[in-house]
C-alpha positions in Angstrom: 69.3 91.3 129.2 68.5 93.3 126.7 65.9 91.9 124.2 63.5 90.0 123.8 64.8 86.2 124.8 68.0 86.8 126.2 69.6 85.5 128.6 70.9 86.5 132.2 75.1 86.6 131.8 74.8 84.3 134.8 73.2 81.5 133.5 75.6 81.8 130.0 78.4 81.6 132.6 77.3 78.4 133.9 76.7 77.0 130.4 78.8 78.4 128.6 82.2 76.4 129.3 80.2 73.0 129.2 79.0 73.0 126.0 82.3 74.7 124.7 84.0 71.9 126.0 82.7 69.6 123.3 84.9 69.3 120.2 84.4 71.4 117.4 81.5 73.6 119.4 81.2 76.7 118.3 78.4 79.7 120.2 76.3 81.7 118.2 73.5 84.6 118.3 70.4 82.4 117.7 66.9 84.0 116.4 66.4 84.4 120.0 68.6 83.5 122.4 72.2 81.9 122.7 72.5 78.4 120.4 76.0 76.1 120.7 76.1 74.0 117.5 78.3 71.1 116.5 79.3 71.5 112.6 75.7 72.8 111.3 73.3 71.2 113.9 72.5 73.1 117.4 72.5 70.7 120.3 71.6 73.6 122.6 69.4 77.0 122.7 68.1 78.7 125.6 66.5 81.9 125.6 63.8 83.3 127.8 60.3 82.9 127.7 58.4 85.8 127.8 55.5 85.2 131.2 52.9 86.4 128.7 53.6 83.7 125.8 54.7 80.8 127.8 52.4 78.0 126.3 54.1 75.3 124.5 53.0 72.3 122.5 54.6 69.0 121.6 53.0 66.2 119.5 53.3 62.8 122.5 54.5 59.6 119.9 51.4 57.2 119.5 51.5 53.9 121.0 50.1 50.7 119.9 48.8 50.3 123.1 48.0 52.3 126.4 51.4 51.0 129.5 50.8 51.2 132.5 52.8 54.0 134.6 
């Protein structure tokens, strides 16, 4: 590792042949990160987080009504 948001070599080991194994999968340096994309559109991206900026925030899809878990 040696930036900001990369990656062990390990863990690109392990992923690497997986998503490579998809037809017409290609690898490429991301903004941050490793991507694998299919034609134009990435399917995966990992990177690391850095421990100080870790907080992440997702809009949850509204419901009509509140289910029961």
């Amino acid at each position: 590792m040696t930036g900001p948001g990369d990656v062990p070599p390990e863990i690109l080991d392990r992923l690497r042949p997986v998503c490579l194994g998809l037809p017409e999968t290609y690898e490429e340096a991301a903004w941050v990160g490793t991507r694998w994309r299919i034609r134009k559109r990435t399917f995966a991206h990992v990177y690391t987080v850095d421990p100080d900026h870790q907080a992440a925030y997702a809009a949850l899809p509204r419901r009509a009504s509140p289910s029961a878990c």
